């Protein structure tokens, strides 16, 4: 929607257009993440088709944006614009990695899960829903940091990342507690439950990398 081939000779304009396209891609990735709990928690596989369509869009946008960067006239770039280029490409890569986790790892598990005749315990569902909400907030923060270079939000993301690592361990412990109590639903769902927690944590890590990149860029310029 934003890439204009006629602007590649003017880096300041071209980089801004590339940024707008990456934001658009990031919103698609965020929307993929919003859909992924449905097949796990509702045993409804219908959102997976939309997730796979979004994945194709993300791959197309990523390739198009990378090609666009190759055409931007680097000879007329300032050192600040070179640094901006690195941050844009780095963030693009992190958004794409998140999309890959959703469409590859999580969606394939969701397909298998929706066919199982057993389910998560109610406590397990509540915990997965809670953790998903936390990671969704991190994705929203990552988009804000990327869009507005909001360093306060970037610092907050790093702090939240530490909190969510501890939360992930706590949720694992609560899951194991139910297994030790002999709760059949937790025993049957254990492998999938733990995989979801781990993959949500990976998404949090990639989102937080976008914040780290913004903070590093600011440090290099100051």
Coordinates of N, CA and C in Angstrom, one line a residue:
X1 N 0.8 -1.2 0.0 CA 0.0 0.0 0.0 C 0.9 1.3 0.0
X2 N 2.0 1.2 0.6 CA 2.8 2.4 0.8 C 4.1 2.5 0.0
X3 N 4.6 1.4 -0.5 CA 5.9 1.5 -1.1 C 5.8 2.1 -2.5
X4 N 6.5 3.2 -2.7 CA 6.5 3.9 -4.0 C 7.9 3.9 -4.6
X5 N 8.0 3.1 -5.7 CA 9.3 2.9 -6.4 C 10.0 4.2 -6.8
X6 N 9.1 5.2 -7.0 CA 9.7 6.5 -7.5 C 10.4 7.3 -6.4
X7 N 10.2 6.9 -5.1 CA 10.8 7.6 -4.0 C 12.1 7.0 -3.6
X8 N 12.6 6.0 -4.2 CA 13.8 5.3 -3.7 C 15.1 6.2 -3.8
X9 N 15.0 7.2 -4.7 CA 16.2 8.1 -4.8 C 16.2 9.1 -3.7
X10 N 15.1 9.2 -2.9 CA 15.1 10.1 -1.7 C 14.9 9.3 -0.4
X11 N 16.0 9.0 0.2 CA 16.0 8.0 1.3 C 15.0 8.5 2.5
X12 N 15.0 9.8 2.8 CA 14.1 10.2 3.9 C 12.7 9.8 3.7
X13 N 12.2 10.0 2.4 CA 10.8 9.6 2.1 C 10.6 8.1 2.0
X14 N 11.6 7.5 1.3 CA 11.5 6.0 1.1 C 11.5 5.3 2.4
X15 N 12.3 5.7 3.4 CA 12.4 5.0 4.7 C 11.1 5.2 5.4
X16 N 10.5 6.3 5.3 CA 9.2 6.6 6.0 C 8.1 5.7 5.4
X17 N 8.1 5.5 4.1 CA 7.1 4.6 3.4 C 7.3 3.2 3.8
X18 N 8.6 2.8 3.9 CA 8.9 1.4 4.3 C 8.4 1.2 5.7
X19 N 8.6 2.2 6.6 CA 8.2 2.1 8.0 C 6.7 1.9 8.0
X20 N 5.9 2.6 7.2 CA 4.4 2.5 7.2 C 4.0 1.1 6.8
X21 N 4.7 0.5 5.8 CA 4.4 -0.8 5.4 C 4.7 -1.9 6.4
X22 N 5.8 -1.6 7.2 CA 6.2 -2.6 8.3 C 5.2 -2.5 9.4
X23 N 4.7 -1.3 9.7 CA 3.6 -1.2 10.7 C 2.4 -1.9 10.2
X24 N 2.0 -1.8 9.0 CA 0.9 -2.5 8.4 C 1.1 -4.0 8.6
X25 N 2.3 -4.5 8.3 CA 2.6 -5.9 8.5 C 2.6 -6.3 9.9
X26 N 3.1 -5.5 10.8 CA 3.0 -5.8 12.3 C 1.6 -5.9 12.8
X27 N 0.7 -5.1 12.2 CA -0.7 -5.2 12.6 C -1.3 -6.5 12.2
X28 N -1.0 -7.0 11.0 CA -1.4 -8.3 10.5 C -0.9 -9.4 11.4
X29 N 0.3 -9.3 11.8 CA 0.9 -10.3 12.7 C 0.2 -10.3 14.1
X30 N -0.1 -9.1 14.6 CA -0.9 -9.0 15.8 C -2.3 -9.6 15.7
X31 N -2.9 -9.4 14.5 CA -4.2 -10.0 14.3 C -4.1 -11.5 14.2
X32 N -3.1 -12.1 13.7 CA -2.8 -13.5 13.7 C -2.8 -14.0 15.1
X33 N -2.1 -13.3 16.0 CA -2.0 -13.7 17.4 C -3.3 -13.7 18.1
X34 N -4.2 -12.7 17.7 CA -5.5 -12.6 18.4 C -6.4 -13.8 18.0
X35 N -6.1 -14.4 16.9 CA -7.0 -15.5 16.4 C -6.5 -16.9 17.0
X36 N -5.2 -17.0 17.3 CA -4.7 -18.3 17.6 C -5.3 -19.0 18.9
X37 N -5.7 -18.3 19.9 CA -6.3 -19.1 21.0 C -7.6 -19.8 20.7
X38 N -8.3 -19.4 19.7 CA -9.7 -19.9 19.4 C -9.7 -21.4 19.2
X39 N -8.8 -21.9 18.3 CA -8.9 -23.4 18.1 C -8.4 -24.2 19.4
X40 N -7.6 -23.6 20.2 CA -7.2 -24.3 21.4 C -8.2 -24.2 22.5
X41 N -8.8 -23.1 22.7 CA -9.8 -22.9 23.8 C -11.2 -23.3 23.5
X42 N -11.6 -23.1 22.2 CA -12.9 -23.4 21.8 C -13.1 -24.6 20.9
X43 N -12.0 -25.3 20.6 CA -12.0 -26.4 19.7 C -12.6 -26.1 18.4
X44 N -12.3 -24.9 17.9 CA -12.9 -24.4 16.6 C -11.7 -24.0 15.7
X45 N -11.5 -24.9 14.7 CA -10.4 -24.7 13.8 C -10.6 -23.7 12.7
X46 N -11.8 -23.1 12.6 CA -12.1 -22.2 11.5 C -11.2 -21.0 11.3
X47 N -10.6 -20.4 12.4 CA -9.7 -19.2 12.2 C -8.4 -19.6 11.6
X48 N -8.1 -20.9 11.5 CA -6.7 -21.3 11.0 C -6.6 -20.9 9.5
X49 N -7.7 -21.0 8.7 CA -7.6 -20.5 7.3 C -7.2 -19.1 7.2
X50 N -7.8 -18.2 8.1 CA -7.5 -16.8 8.1 C -6.0 -16.6 8.5
X51 N -5.5 -17.4 9.5 CA -4.1 -17.3 9.9 C -3.2 -17.6 8.8
X52 N -3.5 -18.7 8.0 CA -2.6 -19.1 6.9 C -2.6 -18.0 5.8
X53 N -3.8 -17.4 5.6 CA -3.9 -16.3 4.6 C -3.0 -15.1 5.0
X54 N -3.1 -14.8 6.3 CA -2.3 -13.7 6.8 C -0.8 -14.0 6.7
X55 N -0.4 -15.3 6.9 CA 1.0 -15.7 6.8 C 1.5 -15.4 5.4
X56 N 0.6 -15.7 4.4 CA 1.0 -15.5 3.0 C 1.2 -14.0 2.7
X57 N 0.3 -13.2 3.3 CA 0.4 -11.7 3.2 C 1.7 -11.2 3.9
X58 N 2.0 -11.7 5.0 CA 3.3 -11.3 5.7 C 4.5 -11.7 4.9
X59 N 4.5 -12.9 4.4 CA 5.7 -13.3 3.5 C 5.8 -12.4 2.3
X60 N 4.7 -12.1 1.7 CA 4.7 -11.2 0.5 C 5.2 -9.8 0.9
X61 N 4.7 -9.3 2.0 CA 5.1 -7.9 2.4 C 6.6 -7.9 2.8
X62 N 7.0 -8.9 3.5 CA 8.4 -9.0 3.9 C 9.4 -9.0 2.8
X63 N 9.1 -9.8 1.8 CA 9.9 -9.9 0.5 C 9.9 -8.5 -0.2
X64 N 8.7 -7.9 -0.3 CA 8.5 -6.7 -1.0 C 9.3 -5.5 -0.3
X65 N 9.2 -5.5 1.0 CA 9.9 -4.4 1.8 C 11.4 -4.6 1.7
X66 N 11.9 -5.9 1.8 CA 13.3 -6.1 1.7 C 13.8 -5.7 0.3
X67 N 13.1 -6.0 -0.8 CA 13.5 -5.6 -2.1 C 13.5 -4.1 -2.3
X68 N 12.5 -3.4 -1.6 CA 12.5 -2.0 -1.7 C 13.7 -1.3 -1.0
X69 N 14.2 -1.9 0.1 CA 15.4 -1.4 0.8 C 16.6 -1.5 -0.1
X70 N 16.7 -2.6 -0.9 CA 17.8 -2.7 -1.8 C 17.9 -1.6 -2.9
X71 N 16.7 -1.1 -3.2 CA 16.6 0.0 -4.3 C 16.8 1.4 -3.7
X72 N 16.8 1.5 -2.4 CA 16.9 2.9 -1.8 C 18.4 3.3 -2.0
X73 N 18.6 4.5 -2.5 CA 19.9 5.1 -2.8 C 20.7 5.2 -1.5
X74 N 21.6 4.3 -1.2 CA 22.4 4.3 0.0 C 23.5 5.4 -0.1
X75 N 23.9 5.7 -1.3 CA 25.0 6.7 -1.4 C 24.6 8.1 -0.9
X76 N 23.3 8.4 -0.9 CA 22.8 9.7 -0.4 C 22.2 9.6 1.0
X77 N 22.5 8.5 1.7 CA 22.0 8.3 3.0 C 22.9 8.9 4.0
X78 N 22.4 9.6 5.1 CA 23.2 10.0 6.2 C 23.4 8.8 7.1
X79 N 24.4 9.0 8.1 CA 24.6 7.9 9.0 C 23.4 7.6 9.9
X80 N 22.6 8.6 10.2 CA 21.3 8.4 10.9 C 20.4 7.6 10.1
X81 N 20.3 7.9 8.8 CA 19.4 7.1 8.0 C 19.9 5.6 7.8
X82 N 21.2 5.4 7.8 CA 21.7 4.1 7.8 C 21.3 3.3 9.1
X83 N 21.4 4.0 10.2 CA 21.0 3.4 11.5 C 19.5 3.1 11.5
X84 N 18.7 4.0 11.0 CA 17.3 3.8 10.9 C 16.9 2.6 10.0
X85 N 17.7 2.5 8.9 CA 17.5 1.4 8.0 C 17.7 0.0 8.7
X86 N 18.8 0.0 9.5 CA 19.1 -1.2 10.2 C 17.9 -1.6 11.2
X87 N 17.5 -0.5 11.9 CA 16.4 -0.8 12.9 C 15.1 -1.2 12.2
X88 N 14.8 -0.6 11.0 CA 13.6 -1.0 10.3 C 13.7 -2.5 9.8
X89 N 14.8 -2.9 9.2 CA 15.0 -4.2 8.8 C 15.0 -5.2 9.9
X90 N 15.6 -4.8 11.0 CA 15.7 -5.7 12.2 C 14.3 -6.0 12.7
X91 N 13.5 -4.9 12.9 CA 12.1 -5.0 13.4 C 11.2 -5.8 12.4
X92 N 11.4 -5.6 11.1 CA 10.7 -6.4 10.1 C 11.0 -7.9 10.3
X93 N 12.2 -8.2 10.5 CA 12.6 -9.6 10.7 C 12.0 -10.2 12.0
X94 N 11.9 -9.4 13.0 CA 11.3 -9.9 14.3 C 9.8 -10.1 14.1
X95 N 9.1 -9.2 13.4 CA 7.7 -9.4 13.2 C 7.4 -10.7 12.3
X96 N 8.3 -10.9 11.4 CA 8.2 -12.1 10.5 C 8.4 -13.4 11.4
X97 N 9.4 -13.3 12.3 CA 9.6 -14.5 13.1 C 8.4 -14.8 14.0
X98 N 7.7 -13.8 14.5 CA 6.5 -14.0 15.3 C 5.4 -14.6 14.4
X99 N 5.3 -14.1 13.2 CA 4.3 -14.7 12.3 C 4.6 -16.2 12.0
X100 N 5.9 -16.5 11.9 CA 6.3 -17.9 11.6 C 5.9 -18.8 12.8
X101 N 6.1 -18.3 14.0 CA 5.8 -19.1 15.2 C 4.3 -19.3 15.2
X102 N 3.5 -18.3 14.9 CA 2.0 -18.5 14.9 C 1.5 -19.4 13.8
X103 N 2.0 -19.2 12.6 CA 1.4 -20.0 11.5 C 2.1 -21.4 11.4
X104 N 3.3 -21.5 11.9 CA 4.0 -22.7 11.8 C 3.8 -23.6 13.1
X105 N 4.4 -23.2 14.1 CA 4.4 -23.9 15.4 C 3.0 -24.0 16.0
X106 N 2.4 -22.8 16.2 CA 1.1 -22.8 17.0 C -0.1 -23.4 16.1
X107 N -0.1 -22.9 14.9 CA -1.3 -23.3 14.1 C -1.3 -24.8 13.8
X108 N -0.1 -25.4 13.5 CA -0.1 -26.8 13.3 C -0.5 -27.6 14.5
X109 N -0.1 -27.2 15.7 CA -0.5 -27.8 16.9 C -2.0 -27.6 17.1
X110 N -2.5 -26.4 16.8 CA -4.0 -26.1 16.9 C -4.8 -27.0 16.0
X111 N -4.3 -27.3 14.8 CA -5.0 -28.2 13.9 C -5.2 -29.6 14.6
X112 N -4.1 -30.1 15.1 CA -4.1 -31.4 15.8 C -5.0 -31.4 17.0
X113 N -4.9 -30.3 17.8 CA -5.6 -30.2 19.0 C -7.1 -30.2 18.8
X114 N -7.5 -29.5 17.8 CA -9.0 -29.3 17.5 C -9.6 -30.7 17.2
X115 N -8.8 -31.7 16.9 CA -9.4 -33.0 16.6 C -9.3 -34.0 17.8
X116 N -8.7 -33.6 18.9 CA -8.6 -34.4 20.1 C -10.0 -34.5 20.8
X117 N -10.2 -35.6 21.4 CA -11.5 -35.7 22.2 C -11.3 -35.4 23.7
X118 N -10.1 -34.8 24.0 CA -10.0 -34.3 25.4 C -9.7 -32.8 25.3
X119 N -9.7 -32.2 26.5 CA -9.6 -30.7 26.6 C -8.7 -30.3 27.7
X120 N -8.4 -29.0 27.8 CA -7.7 -28.4 28.9 C -8.6 -28.4 30.1
X121 N -8.1 -28.4 31.3 CA -8.9 -28.1 32.5 C -9.4 -26.7 32.5
X122 N -10.4 -26.3 33.2 CA -10.9 -25.0 33.2 C -9.8 -24.0 33.8
X123 N -9.1 -24.5 34.8 CA -8.0 -23.7 35.4 C -6.9 -23.5 34.3
X124 N -6.6 -24.5 33.5 CA -5.6 -24.4 32.5 C -6.0 -23.4 31.4
X125 N -7.3 -23.5 31.0 CA -7.8 -22.5 30.0 C -7.7 -21.1 30.5
X126 N -8.0 -20.9 31.7 CA -7.9 -19.6 32.3 C -6.5 -19.0 32.3
X127 N -5.5 -19.9 32.6 CA -4.1 -19.5 32.6 C -3.6 -19.2 31.2
X128 N -4.0 -20.0 30.3 CA -3.6 -19.8 28.9 C -4.2 -18.5 28.3
X129 N -5.4 -18.2 28.7 CA -6.1 -17.0 28.3 C -5.4 -15.8 28.9
X130 N -5.0 -15.9 30.2 CA -4.4 -14.8 30.9 C -3.0 -14.5 30.3
X131 N -2.2 -15.6 30.0 CA -0.9 -15.4 29.4 C -1.0 -14.8 28.0
X132 N -1.9 -15.2 27.3 CA -2.1 -14.7 25.9 C -2.4 -13.2 26.0
X133 N -3.2 -12.8 26.9 CA -3.6 -11.3 27.1 C -2.3 -10.5 27.4
X134 N -1.4 -11.1 28.2 CA -0.1 -10.4 28.5 C 0.7 -10.2 27.3
X135 N 0.9 -11.3 26.5 CA 1.7 -11.2 25.3 C 1.1 -10.3 24.3
X136 N -0.2 -10.3 24.2 CA -0.9 -9.4 23.2 C -0.6 -8.0 23.6
X137 N -0.5 -7.7 24.9 CA -0.1 -6.3 25.3 C 1.3 -6.0 24.8
X138 N 2.2 -7.0 24.9 CA 3.6 -6.7 24.5 C 3.6 -6.5 23.0
X139 N 2.8 -7.2 22.2 CA 2.8 -6.9 20.8 C 2.3 -5.5 20.5
X140 N 1.2 -5.1 21.2 CA 0.7 -3.7 21.0 C 1.8 -2.7 21.4
X141 N 2.5 -3.0 22.5 CA 3.6 -2.1 22.9 C 4.7 -2.0 21.8
X142 N 5.0 -3.2 21.2 CA 6.1 -3.3 20.2 C 5.7 -2.4 19.0
X143 N 4.4 -2.4 18.6 CA 3.9 -1.6 17.5 C 4.0 -0.1 17.9
X144 N 3.7 0.2 19.1 CA 3.8 1.6 19.6 C 5.3 2.1 19.6
X145 N 6.2 1.2 20.1 CA 7.6 1.6 20.1 C 8.1 1.8 18.7
X146 N 7.7 0.9 17.8 CA 8.2 1.0 16.4 C 7.6 2.2 15.7
X147 N 6.4 2.5 15.9 CA 5.7 3.6 15.2 C 6.2 4.9 15.7
X148 N 6.2 5.1 17.1 CA 6.5 6.4 17.7 C 7.9 6.6 18.3
X149 N 8.7 5.5 18.2 CA 10.0 5.5 18.8 C 9.9 5.9 20.3
X150 N 8.8 5.3 20.9 CA 8.5 5.6 22.3 C 9.4 4.8 23.3
X151 N 10.5 5.6 23.7 CA 11.5 4.9 24.5 C 11.0 4.5 25.9
X152 N 10.0 5.3 26.4 CA 9.5 4.9 27.7 C 8.7 3.6 27.6
X153 N 8.0 3.4 26.6 CA 7.3 2.1 26.4 C 8.3 1.0 26.1
X154 N 9.4 1.3 25.4 CA 10.4 0.3 25.1 C 11.1 -0.2 26.5
X155 N 11.3 0.8 27.4 CA 11.9 0.4 28.7 C 10.9 -0.5 29.5
X156 N 9.6 -0.1 29.4 CA 8.6 -0.8 30.0 C 8.5 -2.3 29.5
X157 N 8.7 -2.4 28.2 CA 8.6 -3.7 27.6 C 9.7 -4.7 28.1
X158 N 10.9 -4.1 28.3 CA 12.0 -4.9 28.9 C 11.7 -5.4 30.3
X159 N 11.1 -4.5 31.1 CA 10.7 -4.8 32.4 C 9.6 -5.9 32.4
X160 N 8.6 -5.7 31.5 CA 7.5 -6.7 31.4 C 8.0 -8.1 30.9
X161 N 9.0 -8.1 30.1 CA 9.6 -9.3 29.6 C 10.1 -10.1 30.8
X162 N 10.8 -9.5 31.7 CA 11.2 -10.2 32.9 C 10.1 -10.7 33.7
X163 N 9.1 -9.9 33.9 CA 7.9 -10.3 34.6 C 7.2 -11.5 34.0
X164 N 7.1 -11.5 32.7 CA 6.4 -12.6 32.0 C 7.2 -13.9 32.0
X165 N 8.5 -13.8 32.0 CA 9.3 -15.0 32.2 C 9.0 -15.7 33.5
X166 N 8.9 -14.9 34.5 CA 8.6 -15.4 35.9 C 7.1 -15.9 35.9
X167 N 6.2 -15.2 35.2 CA 4.8 -15.7 35.1 C 4.7 -17.0 34.4
X168 N 5.5 -17.2 33.3 CA 5.5 -18.4 32.6 C 5.9 -19.6 33.5
X169 N 6.9 -19.4 34.3 CA 7.4 -20.4 35.2 C 6.3 -20.7 36.2
X170 N 5.7 -19.7 36.7 CA 4.6 -19.9 37.7 C 3.4 -20.7 37.1
X171 N 3.1 -20.3 35.9 CA 2.0 -21.0 35.2 C 2.3 -22.5 35.0
X172 N 3.6 -22.8 34.6 CA 4.1 -24.1 34.5 C 3.9 -24.9 35.8
X173 N 4.3 -24.2 36.9 CA 4.3 -24.9 38.2 C 2.8 -25.2 38.6
X174 N 1.9 -24.3 38.3 CA 0.5 -24.5 38.6 C -0.1 -25.7 37.8
X175 N 0.4 -25.8 36.5 CA 0.0 -26.9 35.7 C 0.5 -28.2 36.3
X176 N 1.8 -28.3 36.7 CA 2.4 -29.5 37.3 C 1.7 -29.8 38.6
X177 N 1.3 -28.8 39.3 CA 0.5 -29.1 40.6 C -0.8 -29.9 40.3
X178 N -1.5 -29.5 39.2 CA -2.7 -30.2 38.8 C -2.4 -31.6 38.4
X179 N -1.3 -31.8 37.7 CA -0.9 -33.2 37.3 C -0.6 -34.0 38.5
X180 N 0.1 -33.5 39.5 CA 0.4 -34.2 40.7 C -0.8 -34.5 41.5
X181 N -1.8 -33.7 41.4 CA -3.1 -34.0 42.1 C -3.9 -35.0 41.3
X182 N -3.4 -35.4 40.1 CA -4.1 -36.5 39.4 C -5.2 -36.0 38.5
X183 N -5.2 -34.7 38.2 CA -6.3 -34.2 37.3 C -6.1 -34.7 35.9
X184 N -7.1 -35.5 35.4 CA -6.9 -36.2 34.1 C -6.8 -35.2 33.0
X185 N -7.6 -34.2 33.0 CA -7.5 -33.2 31.9 C -6.1 -32.6 31.8
X186 N -5.5 -32.3 32.9 CA -4.2 -31.7 32.9 C -3.1 -32.7 32.4
X187 N -3.3 -33.9 32.7 CA -2.4 -35.0 32.3 C -2.5 -35.2 30.8
X188 N -3.7 -35.2 30.3 CA -3.9 -35.5 28.8 C -3.4 -34.3 28.0
X189 N -3.6 -33.1 28.5 CA -3.3 -31.9 27.7 C -1.9 -31.3 28.0
X190 N -1.1 -32.0 28.8 CA 0.1 -31.5 29.3 C 1.1 -31.0 28.3
X191 N 1.3 -31.9 27.3 CA 2.3 -31.5 26.2 C 1.9 -30.3 25.5
X192 N 0.7 -30.2 25.1 CA 0.2 -29.0 24.3 C 0.2 -27.8 25.2
X193 N -0.2 -27.9 26.4 CA -0.3 -26.8 27.4 C 1.1 -26.2 27.5
X194 N 2.1 -27.0 27.8 CA 3.4 -26.5 28.0 C 4.0 -25.9 26.7
X195 N 3.7 -26.5 25.6 CA 4.2 -26.0 24.3 C 3.6 -24.6 24.0
X196 N 2.4 -24.4 24.3 CA 1.7 -23.1 24.1 C 2.4 -22.0 24.9
X197 N 2.7 -22.3 26.2 CA 3.3 -21.4 27.1 C 4.7 -21.0 26.6
X198 N 5.5 -22.0 26.1 CA 6.8 -21.8 25.6 C 6.8 -21.0 24.3
X199 N 5.8 -21.2 23.4 CA 5.8 -20.5 22.2 C 5.3 -19.0 22.4
X200 N 4.4 -18.8 23.3 CA 4.0 -17.5 23.7 C 5.2 -16.7 24.3
X201 N 6.0 -17.4 25.1 CA 7.2 -16.7 25.6 C 8.2 -16.4 24.5
X202 N 8.3 -17.2 23.5 CA 9.2 -16.9 22.3 C 8.7 -15.7 21.6
X203 N 7.4 -15.5 21.4 CA 6.8 -14.4 20.8 C 7.1 -13.1 21.6
X204 N 7.0 -13.2 22.9 CA 7.3 -12.1 23.8 C 8.8 -11.7 23.6
X205 N 9.7 -12.7 23.5 CA 11.1 -12.4 23.3 C 11.3 -11.6 22.0
X206 N 10.7 -12.0 20.9 CA 10.9 -11.3 19.6 C 10.3 -9.9 19.6
X207 N 9.1 -9.8 20.3 CA 8.5 -8.5 20.5 C 9.4 -7.5 21.3
X208 N 10.0 -8.1 22.3 CA 10.9 -7.3 23.2 C 12.2 -6.9 22.4
X209 N 12.6 -7.7 21.5 CA 13.8 -7.4 20.7 C 13.6 -6.1 19.9
X210 N 12.3 -5.8 19.5 CA 12.0 -4.6 18.8 C 12.2 -3.4 19.7
X211 N 11.9 -3.5 21.0 CA 12.1 -2.5 22.0 C 13.6 -2.3 22.2
X212 N 14.3 -3.4 22.4 CA 15.8 -3.3 22.6 C 16.5 -2.6 21.4
X213 N 16.0 -2.9 20.2 CA 16.6 -2.3 19.0 C 16.4 -0.7 19.1
X214 N 15.2 -0.3 19.5 CA 14.9 1.1 19.6 C 15.8 1.8 20.6
X215 N 16.0 1.1 21.8 CA 16.8 1.7 22.9 C 18.3 1.7 22.5
X216 N 18.7 0.7 21.8 CA 20.1 0.6 21.3 C 20.4 1.7 20.3
X217 N 19.5 2.0 19.4 CA 19.6 3.0 18.4 C 19.7 4.4 19.1
X218 N 18.9 4.6 20.1 CA 18.9 5.9 20.8 C 20.2 6.1 21.5
X219 N 20.8 5.0 22.1 CA 22.0 5.1 22.8 C 23.2 5.4 21.9
X220 N 23.1 4.8 20.7 CA 24.2 5.0 19.7 C 24.2 6.5 19.2
X221 N 23.0 7.1 19.2 CA 22.9 8.4 18.7 C 23.2 9.5 19.7
X222 N 23.1 9.1 21.0 CA 23.3 10.1 22.1 C 24.7 10.2 22.4

